[in-house]
Short mmCIF file of C-alpha atoms in Angstrom, two decimals:
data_model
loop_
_atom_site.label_atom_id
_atom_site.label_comp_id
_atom_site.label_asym_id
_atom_site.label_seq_id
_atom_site.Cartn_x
_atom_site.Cartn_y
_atom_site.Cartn_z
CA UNK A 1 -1.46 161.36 -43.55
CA UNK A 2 2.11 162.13 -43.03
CA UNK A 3 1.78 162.43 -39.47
CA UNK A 4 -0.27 159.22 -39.00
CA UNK A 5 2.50 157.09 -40.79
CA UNK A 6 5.42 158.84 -38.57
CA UNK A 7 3.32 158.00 -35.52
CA UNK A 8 2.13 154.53 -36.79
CA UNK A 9 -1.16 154.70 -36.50
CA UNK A 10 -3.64 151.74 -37.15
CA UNK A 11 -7.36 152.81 -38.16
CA UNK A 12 -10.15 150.39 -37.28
CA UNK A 13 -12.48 148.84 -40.74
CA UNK A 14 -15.60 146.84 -40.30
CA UNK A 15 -13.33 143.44 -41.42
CA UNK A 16 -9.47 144.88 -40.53
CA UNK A 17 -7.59 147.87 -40.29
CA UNK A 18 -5.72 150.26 -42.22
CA UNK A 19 -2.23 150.79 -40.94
CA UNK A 20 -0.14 153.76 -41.26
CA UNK A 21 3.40 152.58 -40.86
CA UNK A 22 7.30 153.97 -41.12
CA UNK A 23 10.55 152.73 -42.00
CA UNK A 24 13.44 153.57 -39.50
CA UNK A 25 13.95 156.35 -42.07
CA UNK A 26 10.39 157.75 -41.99
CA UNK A 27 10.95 158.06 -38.25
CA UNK A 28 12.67 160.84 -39.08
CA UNK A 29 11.62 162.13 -42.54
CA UNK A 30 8.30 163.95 -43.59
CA UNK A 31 8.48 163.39 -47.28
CA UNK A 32 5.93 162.34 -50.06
CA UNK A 33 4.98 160.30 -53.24
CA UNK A 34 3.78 157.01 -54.23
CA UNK A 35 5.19 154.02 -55.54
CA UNK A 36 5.34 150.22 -54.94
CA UNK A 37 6.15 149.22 -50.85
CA UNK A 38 7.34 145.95 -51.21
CA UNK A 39 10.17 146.72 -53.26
CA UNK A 40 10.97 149.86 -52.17
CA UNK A 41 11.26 148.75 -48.73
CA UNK A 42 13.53 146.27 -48.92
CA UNK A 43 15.97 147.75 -51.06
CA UNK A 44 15.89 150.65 -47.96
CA UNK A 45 15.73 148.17 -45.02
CA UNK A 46 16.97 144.94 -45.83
CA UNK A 47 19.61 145.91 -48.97
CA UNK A 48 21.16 149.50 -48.03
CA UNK A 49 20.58 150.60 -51.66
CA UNK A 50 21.52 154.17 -52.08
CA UNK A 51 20.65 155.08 -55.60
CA UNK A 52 17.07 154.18 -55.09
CA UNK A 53 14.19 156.62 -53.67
CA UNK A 54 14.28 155.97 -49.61
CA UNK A 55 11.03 154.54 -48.38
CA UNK A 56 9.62 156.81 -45.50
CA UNK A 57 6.29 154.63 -44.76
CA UNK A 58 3.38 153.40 -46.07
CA UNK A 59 -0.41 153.10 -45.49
CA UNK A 60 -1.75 149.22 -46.14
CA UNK A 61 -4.83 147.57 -45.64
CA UNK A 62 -4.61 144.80 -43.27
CA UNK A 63 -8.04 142.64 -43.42
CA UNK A 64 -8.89 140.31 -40.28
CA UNK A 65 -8.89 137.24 -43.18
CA UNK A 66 -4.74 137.82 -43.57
CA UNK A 67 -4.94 139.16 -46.87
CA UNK A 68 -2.69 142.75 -47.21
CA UNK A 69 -3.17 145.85 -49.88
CA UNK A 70 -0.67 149.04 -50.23
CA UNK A 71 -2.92 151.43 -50.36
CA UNK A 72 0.02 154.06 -50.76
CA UNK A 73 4.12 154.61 -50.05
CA UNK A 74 5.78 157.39 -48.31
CA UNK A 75 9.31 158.39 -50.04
CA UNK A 76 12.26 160.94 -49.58
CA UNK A 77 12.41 164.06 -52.14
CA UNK A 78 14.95 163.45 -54.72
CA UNK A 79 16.81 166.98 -56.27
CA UNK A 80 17.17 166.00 -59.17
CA UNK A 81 18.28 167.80 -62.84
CA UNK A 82 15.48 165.76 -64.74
CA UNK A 83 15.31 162.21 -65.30
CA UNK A 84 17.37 160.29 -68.27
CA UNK A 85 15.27 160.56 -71.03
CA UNK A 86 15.17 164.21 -71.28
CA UNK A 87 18.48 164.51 -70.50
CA UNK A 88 19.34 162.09 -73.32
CA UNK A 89 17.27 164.00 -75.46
CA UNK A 90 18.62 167.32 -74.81
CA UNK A 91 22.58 166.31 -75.33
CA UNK A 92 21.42 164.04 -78.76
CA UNK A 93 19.15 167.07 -80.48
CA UNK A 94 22.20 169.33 -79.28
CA UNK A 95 24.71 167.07 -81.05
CA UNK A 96 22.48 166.61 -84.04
CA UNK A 97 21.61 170.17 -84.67
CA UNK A 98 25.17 170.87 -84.48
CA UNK A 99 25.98 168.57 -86.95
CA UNK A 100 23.52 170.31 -89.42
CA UNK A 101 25.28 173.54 -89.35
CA UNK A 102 27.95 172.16 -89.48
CA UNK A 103 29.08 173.18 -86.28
CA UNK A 104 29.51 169.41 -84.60
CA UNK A 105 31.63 166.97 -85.51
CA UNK A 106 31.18 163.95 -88.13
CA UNK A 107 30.09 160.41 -86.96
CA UNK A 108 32.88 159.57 -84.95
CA UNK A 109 31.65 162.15 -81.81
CA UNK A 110 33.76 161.17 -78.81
CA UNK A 111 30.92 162.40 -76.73
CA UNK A 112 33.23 162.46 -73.57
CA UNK A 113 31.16 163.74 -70.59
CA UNK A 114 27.97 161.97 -72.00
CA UNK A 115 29.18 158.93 -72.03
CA UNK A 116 30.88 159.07 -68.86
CA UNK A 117 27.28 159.62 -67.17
CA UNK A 118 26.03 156.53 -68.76
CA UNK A 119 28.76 154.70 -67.76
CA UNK A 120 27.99 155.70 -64.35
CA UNK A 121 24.35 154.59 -64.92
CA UNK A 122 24.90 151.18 -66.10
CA UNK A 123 27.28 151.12 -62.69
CA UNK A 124 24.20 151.90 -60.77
CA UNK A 125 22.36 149.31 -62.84
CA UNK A 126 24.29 146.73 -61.41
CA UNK A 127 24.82 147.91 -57.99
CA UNK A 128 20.73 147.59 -57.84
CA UNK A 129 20.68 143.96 -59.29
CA UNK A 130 23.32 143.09 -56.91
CA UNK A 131 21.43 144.37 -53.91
CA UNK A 132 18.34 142.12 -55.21
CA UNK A 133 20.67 139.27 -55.42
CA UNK A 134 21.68 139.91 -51.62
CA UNK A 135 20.93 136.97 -49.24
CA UNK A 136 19.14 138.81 -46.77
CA UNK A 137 16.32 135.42 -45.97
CA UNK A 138 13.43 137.29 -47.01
CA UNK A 139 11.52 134.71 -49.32
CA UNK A 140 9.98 137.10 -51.63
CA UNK A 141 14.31 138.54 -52.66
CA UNK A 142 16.12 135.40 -52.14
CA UNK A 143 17.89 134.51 -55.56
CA UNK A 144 17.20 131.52 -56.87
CA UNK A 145 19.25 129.26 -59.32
CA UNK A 146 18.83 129.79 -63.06
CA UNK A 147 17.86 126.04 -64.63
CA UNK A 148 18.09 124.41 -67.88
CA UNK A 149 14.22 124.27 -67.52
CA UNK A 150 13.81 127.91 -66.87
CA UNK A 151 15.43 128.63 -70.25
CA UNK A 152 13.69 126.21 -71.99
CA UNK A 153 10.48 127.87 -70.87
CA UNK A 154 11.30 131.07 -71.72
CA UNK A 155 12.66 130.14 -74.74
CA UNK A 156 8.89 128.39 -75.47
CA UNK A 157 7.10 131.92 -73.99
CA UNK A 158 9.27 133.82 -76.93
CA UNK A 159 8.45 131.81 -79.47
CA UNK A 160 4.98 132.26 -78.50
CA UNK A 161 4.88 135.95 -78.13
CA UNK A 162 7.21 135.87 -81.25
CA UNK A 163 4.39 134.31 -83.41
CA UNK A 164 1.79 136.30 -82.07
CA UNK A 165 3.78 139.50 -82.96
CA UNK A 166 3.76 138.86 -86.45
CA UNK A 167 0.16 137.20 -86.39
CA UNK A 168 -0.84 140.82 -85.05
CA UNK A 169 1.45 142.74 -87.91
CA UNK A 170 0.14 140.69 -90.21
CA UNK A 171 -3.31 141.41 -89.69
CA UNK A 172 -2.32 145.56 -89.80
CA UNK A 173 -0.33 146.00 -92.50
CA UNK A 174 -2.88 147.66 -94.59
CA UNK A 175 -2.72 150.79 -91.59
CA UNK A 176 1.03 150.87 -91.96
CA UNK A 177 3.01 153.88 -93.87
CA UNK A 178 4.69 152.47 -96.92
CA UNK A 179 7.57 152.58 -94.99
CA UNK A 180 6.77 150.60 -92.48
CA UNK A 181 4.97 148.34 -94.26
CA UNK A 182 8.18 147.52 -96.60
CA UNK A 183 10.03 146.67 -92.99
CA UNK A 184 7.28 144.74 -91.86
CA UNK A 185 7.01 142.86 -95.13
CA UNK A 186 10.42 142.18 -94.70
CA UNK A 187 10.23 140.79 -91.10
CA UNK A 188 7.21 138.80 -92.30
CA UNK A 189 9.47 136.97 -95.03
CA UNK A 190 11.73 136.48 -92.25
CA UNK A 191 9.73 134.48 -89.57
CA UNK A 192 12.03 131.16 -90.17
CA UNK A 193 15.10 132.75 -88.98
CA UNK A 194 13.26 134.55 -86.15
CA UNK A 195 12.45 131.16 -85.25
CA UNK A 196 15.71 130.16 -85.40
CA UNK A 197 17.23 133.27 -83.96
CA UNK A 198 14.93 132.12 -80.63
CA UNK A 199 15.76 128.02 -80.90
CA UNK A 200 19.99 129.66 -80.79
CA UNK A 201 19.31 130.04 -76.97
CA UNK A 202 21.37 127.90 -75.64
CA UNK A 203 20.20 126.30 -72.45
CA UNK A 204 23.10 123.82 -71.57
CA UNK A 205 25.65 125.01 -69.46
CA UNK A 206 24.36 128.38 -68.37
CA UNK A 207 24.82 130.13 -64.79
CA UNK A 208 23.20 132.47 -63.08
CA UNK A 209 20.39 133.43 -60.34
CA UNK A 210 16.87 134.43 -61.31
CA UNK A 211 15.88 137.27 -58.69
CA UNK A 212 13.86 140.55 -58.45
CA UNK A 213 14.33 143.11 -61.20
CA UNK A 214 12.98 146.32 -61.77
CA UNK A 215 10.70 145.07 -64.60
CA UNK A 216 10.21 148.35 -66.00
CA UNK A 217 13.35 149.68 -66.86
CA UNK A 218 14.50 152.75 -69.65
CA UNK A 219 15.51 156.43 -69.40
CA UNK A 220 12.33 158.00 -67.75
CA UNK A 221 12.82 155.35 -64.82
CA UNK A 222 16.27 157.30 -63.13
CA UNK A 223 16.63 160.55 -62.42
CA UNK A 224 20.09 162.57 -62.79
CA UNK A 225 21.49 164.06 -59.69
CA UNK A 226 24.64 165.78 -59.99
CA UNK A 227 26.30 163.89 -62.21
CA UNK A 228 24.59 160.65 -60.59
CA UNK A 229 21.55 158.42 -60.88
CA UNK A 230 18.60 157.43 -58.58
CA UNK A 231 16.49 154.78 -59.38
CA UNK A 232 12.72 155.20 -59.64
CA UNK A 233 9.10 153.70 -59.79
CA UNK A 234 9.49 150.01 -58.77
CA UNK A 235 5.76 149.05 -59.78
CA UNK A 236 6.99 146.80 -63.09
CA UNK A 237 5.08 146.73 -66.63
CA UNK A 238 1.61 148.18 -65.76
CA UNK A 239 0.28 145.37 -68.29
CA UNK A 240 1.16 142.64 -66.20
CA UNK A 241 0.16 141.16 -63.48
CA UNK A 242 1.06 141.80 -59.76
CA UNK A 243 2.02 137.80 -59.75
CA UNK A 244 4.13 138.61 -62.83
CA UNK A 245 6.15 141.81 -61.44
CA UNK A 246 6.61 139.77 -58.45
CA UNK A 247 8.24 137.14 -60.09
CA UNK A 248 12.18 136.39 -59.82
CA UNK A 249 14.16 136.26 -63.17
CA UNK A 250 17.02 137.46 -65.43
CA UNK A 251 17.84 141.08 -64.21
CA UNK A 252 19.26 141.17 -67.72
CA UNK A 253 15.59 141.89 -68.71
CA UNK A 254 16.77 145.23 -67.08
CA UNK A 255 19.45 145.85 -69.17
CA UNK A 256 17.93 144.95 -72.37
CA UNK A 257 15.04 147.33 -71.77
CA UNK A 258 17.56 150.18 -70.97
CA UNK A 259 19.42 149.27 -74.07
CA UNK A 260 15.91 149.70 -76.25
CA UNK A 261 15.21 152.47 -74.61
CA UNK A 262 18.93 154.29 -76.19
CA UNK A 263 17.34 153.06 -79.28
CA UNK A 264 14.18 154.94 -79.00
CA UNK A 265 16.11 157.73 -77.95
CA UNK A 266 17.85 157.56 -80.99
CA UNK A 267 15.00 157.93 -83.17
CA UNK A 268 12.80 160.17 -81.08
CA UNK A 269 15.94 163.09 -81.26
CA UNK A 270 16.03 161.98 -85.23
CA UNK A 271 12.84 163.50 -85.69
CA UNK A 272 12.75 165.90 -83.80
CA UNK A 273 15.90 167.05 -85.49
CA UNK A 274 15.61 166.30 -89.30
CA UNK A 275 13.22 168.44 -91.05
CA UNK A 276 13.44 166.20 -94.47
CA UNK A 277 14.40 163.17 -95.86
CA UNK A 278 17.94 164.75 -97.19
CA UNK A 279 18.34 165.86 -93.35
CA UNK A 280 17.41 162.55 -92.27
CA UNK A 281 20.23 160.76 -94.76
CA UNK A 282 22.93 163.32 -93.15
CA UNK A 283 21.76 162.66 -89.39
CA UNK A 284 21.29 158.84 -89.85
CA UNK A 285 25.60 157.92 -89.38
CA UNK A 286 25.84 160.25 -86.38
CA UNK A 287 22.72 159.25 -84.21
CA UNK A 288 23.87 155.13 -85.59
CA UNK A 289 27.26 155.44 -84.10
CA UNK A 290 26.02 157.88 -80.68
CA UNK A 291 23.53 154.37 -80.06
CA UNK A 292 26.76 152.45 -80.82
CA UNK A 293 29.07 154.24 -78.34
CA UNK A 294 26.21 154.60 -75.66
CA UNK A 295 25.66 151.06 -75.38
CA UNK A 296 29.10 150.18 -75.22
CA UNK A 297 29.46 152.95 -72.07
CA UNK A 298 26.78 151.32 -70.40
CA UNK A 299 27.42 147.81 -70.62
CA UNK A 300 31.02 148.31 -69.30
CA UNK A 301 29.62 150.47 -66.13
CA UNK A 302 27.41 147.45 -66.43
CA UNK A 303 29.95 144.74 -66.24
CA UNK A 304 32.36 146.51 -64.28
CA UNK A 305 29.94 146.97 -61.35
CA UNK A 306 28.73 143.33 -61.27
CA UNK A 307 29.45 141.28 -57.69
CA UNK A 308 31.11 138.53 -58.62
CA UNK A 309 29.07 135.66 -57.52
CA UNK A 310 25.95 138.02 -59.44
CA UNK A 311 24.79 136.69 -62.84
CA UNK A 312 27.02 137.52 -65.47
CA UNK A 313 26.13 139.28 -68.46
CA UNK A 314 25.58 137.04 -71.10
CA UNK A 315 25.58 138.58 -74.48
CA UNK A 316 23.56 135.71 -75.86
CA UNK A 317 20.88 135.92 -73.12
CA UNK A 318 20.92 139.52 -73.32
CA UNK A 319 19.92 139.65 -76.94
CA UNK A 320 17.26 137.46 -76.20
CA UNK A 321 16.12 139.71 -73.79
CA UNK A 322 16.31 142.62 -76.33
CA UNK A 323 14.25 140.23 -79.12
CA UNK A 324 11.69 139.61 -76.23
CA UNK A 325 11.34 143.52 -75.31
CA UNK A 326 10.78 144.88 -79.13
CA UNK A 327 7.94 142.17 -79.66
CA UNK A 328 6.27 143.72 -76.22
CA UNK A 329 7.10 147.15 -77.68
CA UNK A 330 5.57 146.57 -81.29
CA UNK A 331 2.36 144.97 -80.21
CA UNK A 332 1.89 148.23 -78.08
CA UNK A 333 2.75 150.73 -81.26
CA UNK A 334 0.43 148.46 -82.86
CA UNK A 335 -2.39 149.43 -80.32
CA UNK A 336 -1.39 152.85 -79.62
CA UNK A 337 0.94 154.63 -81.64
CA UNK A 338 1.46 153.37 -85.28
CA UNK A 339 3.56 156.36 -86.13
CA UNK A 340 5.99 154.87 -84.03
CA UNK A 341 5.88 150.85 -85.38
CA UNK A 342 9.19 151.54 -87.44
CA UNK A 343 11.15 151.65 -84.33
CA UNK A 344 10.65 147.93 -82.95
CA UNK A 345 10.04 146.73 -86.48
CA UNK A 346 14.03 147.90 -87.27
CA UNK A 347 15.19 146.55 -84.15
CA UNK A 348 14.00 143.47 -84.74
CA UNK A 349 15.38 143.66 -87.90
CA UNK A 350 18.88 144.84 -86.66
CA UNK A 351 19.17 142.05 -84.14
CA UNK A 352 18.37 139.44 -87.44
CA UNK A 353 21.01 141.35 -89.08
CA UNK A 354 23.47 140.76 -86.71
CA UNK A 355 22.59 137.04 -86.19
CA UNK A 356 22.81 136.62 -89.65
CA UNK A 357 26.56 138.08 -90.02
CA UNK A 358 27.86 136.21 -87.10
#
C-alpha cells in the first residue's frame, strides 16, 4: 500500500478507479496512519503548518460519475511523550496527591513549567487557526466574513439545542445521583436566565472570519513532543455530518472545547485522587484555582499568537462557545455515561454564575 501511494498508482473499478496518491512529502517518506485527507493536506501543501501530522499520501476512490471518497491517509510518525490528556493527568494527580500529604503546596500552586507548556499549546492553537485563515484560493479554506446574520443563527441553533438539553434532563432526572439531580434541579429552575444568558450575544458590531477549524478539539487531540505540541486527528465530531465538519466558522469553537476539556481534566484527576468526601473538600480549592491558572496560560499563548488581521478572541463569543460545547457534552453523559453528568451540569452552572455576577 505504501509503495503504491509513493509510486502513484491508479487501480482500475468497474465504474472508476482507486488512486494511490503522494504529497511532495510522501515522495520521500514511507510512513503510516489514518486520518482525514482534505484537511490534512492542505495544512501540509497549501499552509506550511508545522505542528500538525505531515500528510504522506492517500488512497481515494475516484468514480467515472465525478464523485470522490478517501478511502485512507498516509502520515509521518510523530515521537511523541504521550498526548495532552495524560500528560495533564499525570502533573494534576501528582500535584493533588502531594497536597494530601501534605507535601505540595496550598491553592495558590505557581505550577511554573506546567503552565509554560500550555502556554505554548494555546500558541500552537493559534498558529493552526491562522494557517486556516491563510488566503491560499482554495474554495473549500478561504475565510469568509463573520455577519450579523451568522450570529443571529447561531444564536437561534443554541437556543434550540439549549431547550432540548434540558427537555432531555428533564425527562432523566429520576436516573440521576442525588447529587446530580440537586444540580440539575437547579439548572432546571434556571432555564429563564439560560435564555437570557444566549439572547446577551451580541450580534451588532462584531468582526471576524468564519473558516475551517479543527471541530474536535481537547487534550487527547495534541500530542507532546519535547516540550512542544503536534496537532492531531482532523476528522471533526464523529456525530456530525461530513457537510457539518466541512463547514467554515468561529475557530473559537476550538478554544472553547480545549477550555472544557481543562475542566474535565479537573474533575477526572479529582477522583481519581480523593478517596472520600473529606478528601474531596481539601482537594476542591487546589484543582479550582490549577483550572483557573491553566486557562489563563492558554488563552494568553492564545492571544499572543493570533495574526493580526485573524479573528480576535472575543470573550463574549467565546463563552458562548463554551455554553454551546457543555449542552453537546451533557446530552452525550446523558446517553453514555451518567456517572459523569455532574461535570457539564456544573459548567453550565459556573458560566450562569459568572453571568450573573457581572
Amino acid at each position: 500500500v505504501v509503495a503504491a501511494i509513493v509510486n502513484d498508482t491508479a487501480l482500475p473499478t468497474a465504474h472508476g478507479k482507486i488512486h494511490f496518491s503522494p504529497t511532495s512529502l510522501g515522495r520521500e517518506l514511507v510512513l503510516e496512519a489514518i486520518a482525514e485527507l482534505e484537511m490534512g493536506r492542505f495544512l501540509t501543501e497549501e499552509a506550511g503548518f508545522l505542528h500538525g501530522v505531515p500528510v504522506a499520501g492517500a488512497i481515494e476512490y475516484l468514480g467515472d460519475n465525478g464523485t470522490v471518497f478517501t478511502l485512507a491517509l498516509l502520515q509521518a510518525y510523530v515521537p511523541n511523550q504521550g498526548d495532552g490528556w495524560a500528560h495533564t493527568l499525570s502533573y494534576l494527580e501528582r500535584v493533588l496527591a502531594e497536597t494530601l500529604t501534605g507535601n505540595g503546596s496550598p491553592a495558590a500552586h505557581p505550577h511554573g513549567a506546567f503552565l509554560a507548556v500550555i502556554g505554548t499549546l494555546g500558541r500552537r492553537t493559534a498558529e493552526l487557526h491562522n494557517a486556516l485563515a491563510r488566503r491560499t484560493g482554495n474554495p473549500a479554506f478561504e475565510p469568509v466574513p463573520m455577519t450579523e446574520a451568522d450570529l443571529r443563527t447561531l444564536r437561534d441553533t443554541v437556543h434550540a439545542e439549549g431547550r432540548a438539553t434540558l427537555a432531555r434532563l428533564r425527562e432523566s432526572l429520576a436516573g440521576l445521583t442525588p447529587a446530580a439531580r440537586e444540580d440539575a434541579t437547579r439548572l432546571l429552575a434556571q432555564a429563564g436566565e439560560l435564555d437570557a444568558f444566549i439572547d446577551r450575544l451580541q450580534v451588532e458590531g462584531k468582526s471576524g472570519w468564519r473558516t475551517r477549524f479543527h471541530g474536535d478539539y481537547h487534550l487527547g487531540q495534541v500530542l507532546l513532543a519535547r516540550n512542544d505540541f503536534v496537532i492531531i486527528d482532523f476528522e471533526g465530531e464523529p456525530a456530525r455530518s461530513i457537510e457539518e465538519r466541512r463547514s467554515k466558522q468561529s475557530p473559537l469553537r476550538d478554544v472553547a472545547g480545549m477550555l472544557r476539556s481543562f475542566n474535565y481534566a479537573r474533575w477526572t484527576a479529582l477522583r481519581r485522587t480523593a478517596q472520600n468526601v473529606d478528601e474531596l473538600a481539601r482537594l476542591d480549592a487546589v484543582a479550582r484555582d490549577w483550572e483557573q491558572q491553566t486557562r489563563k496560560a492558554f488563552l494568553d499563548g492564545y492571544a499572543g499568537a493570533l495574526a493580526p488581521d485573524g479573528n480576535p478572541l472575543d470573550p463574549q463569543l467565546l463563552e458562548f462557545f463554551e455554553l454551546e460545547k457543555a449542552f453537546y457534552e451533557l446530552r452525550y453523559e446523558l446517553g453514555n455515561r451518567v456517572d459523569w453528568v455532574p461535570v457539564p451540569l456544573q459548567g453550565i452552572l459556573a458560566l450562569l454564575q459568572r453571568d450573573a455576577v457581572r
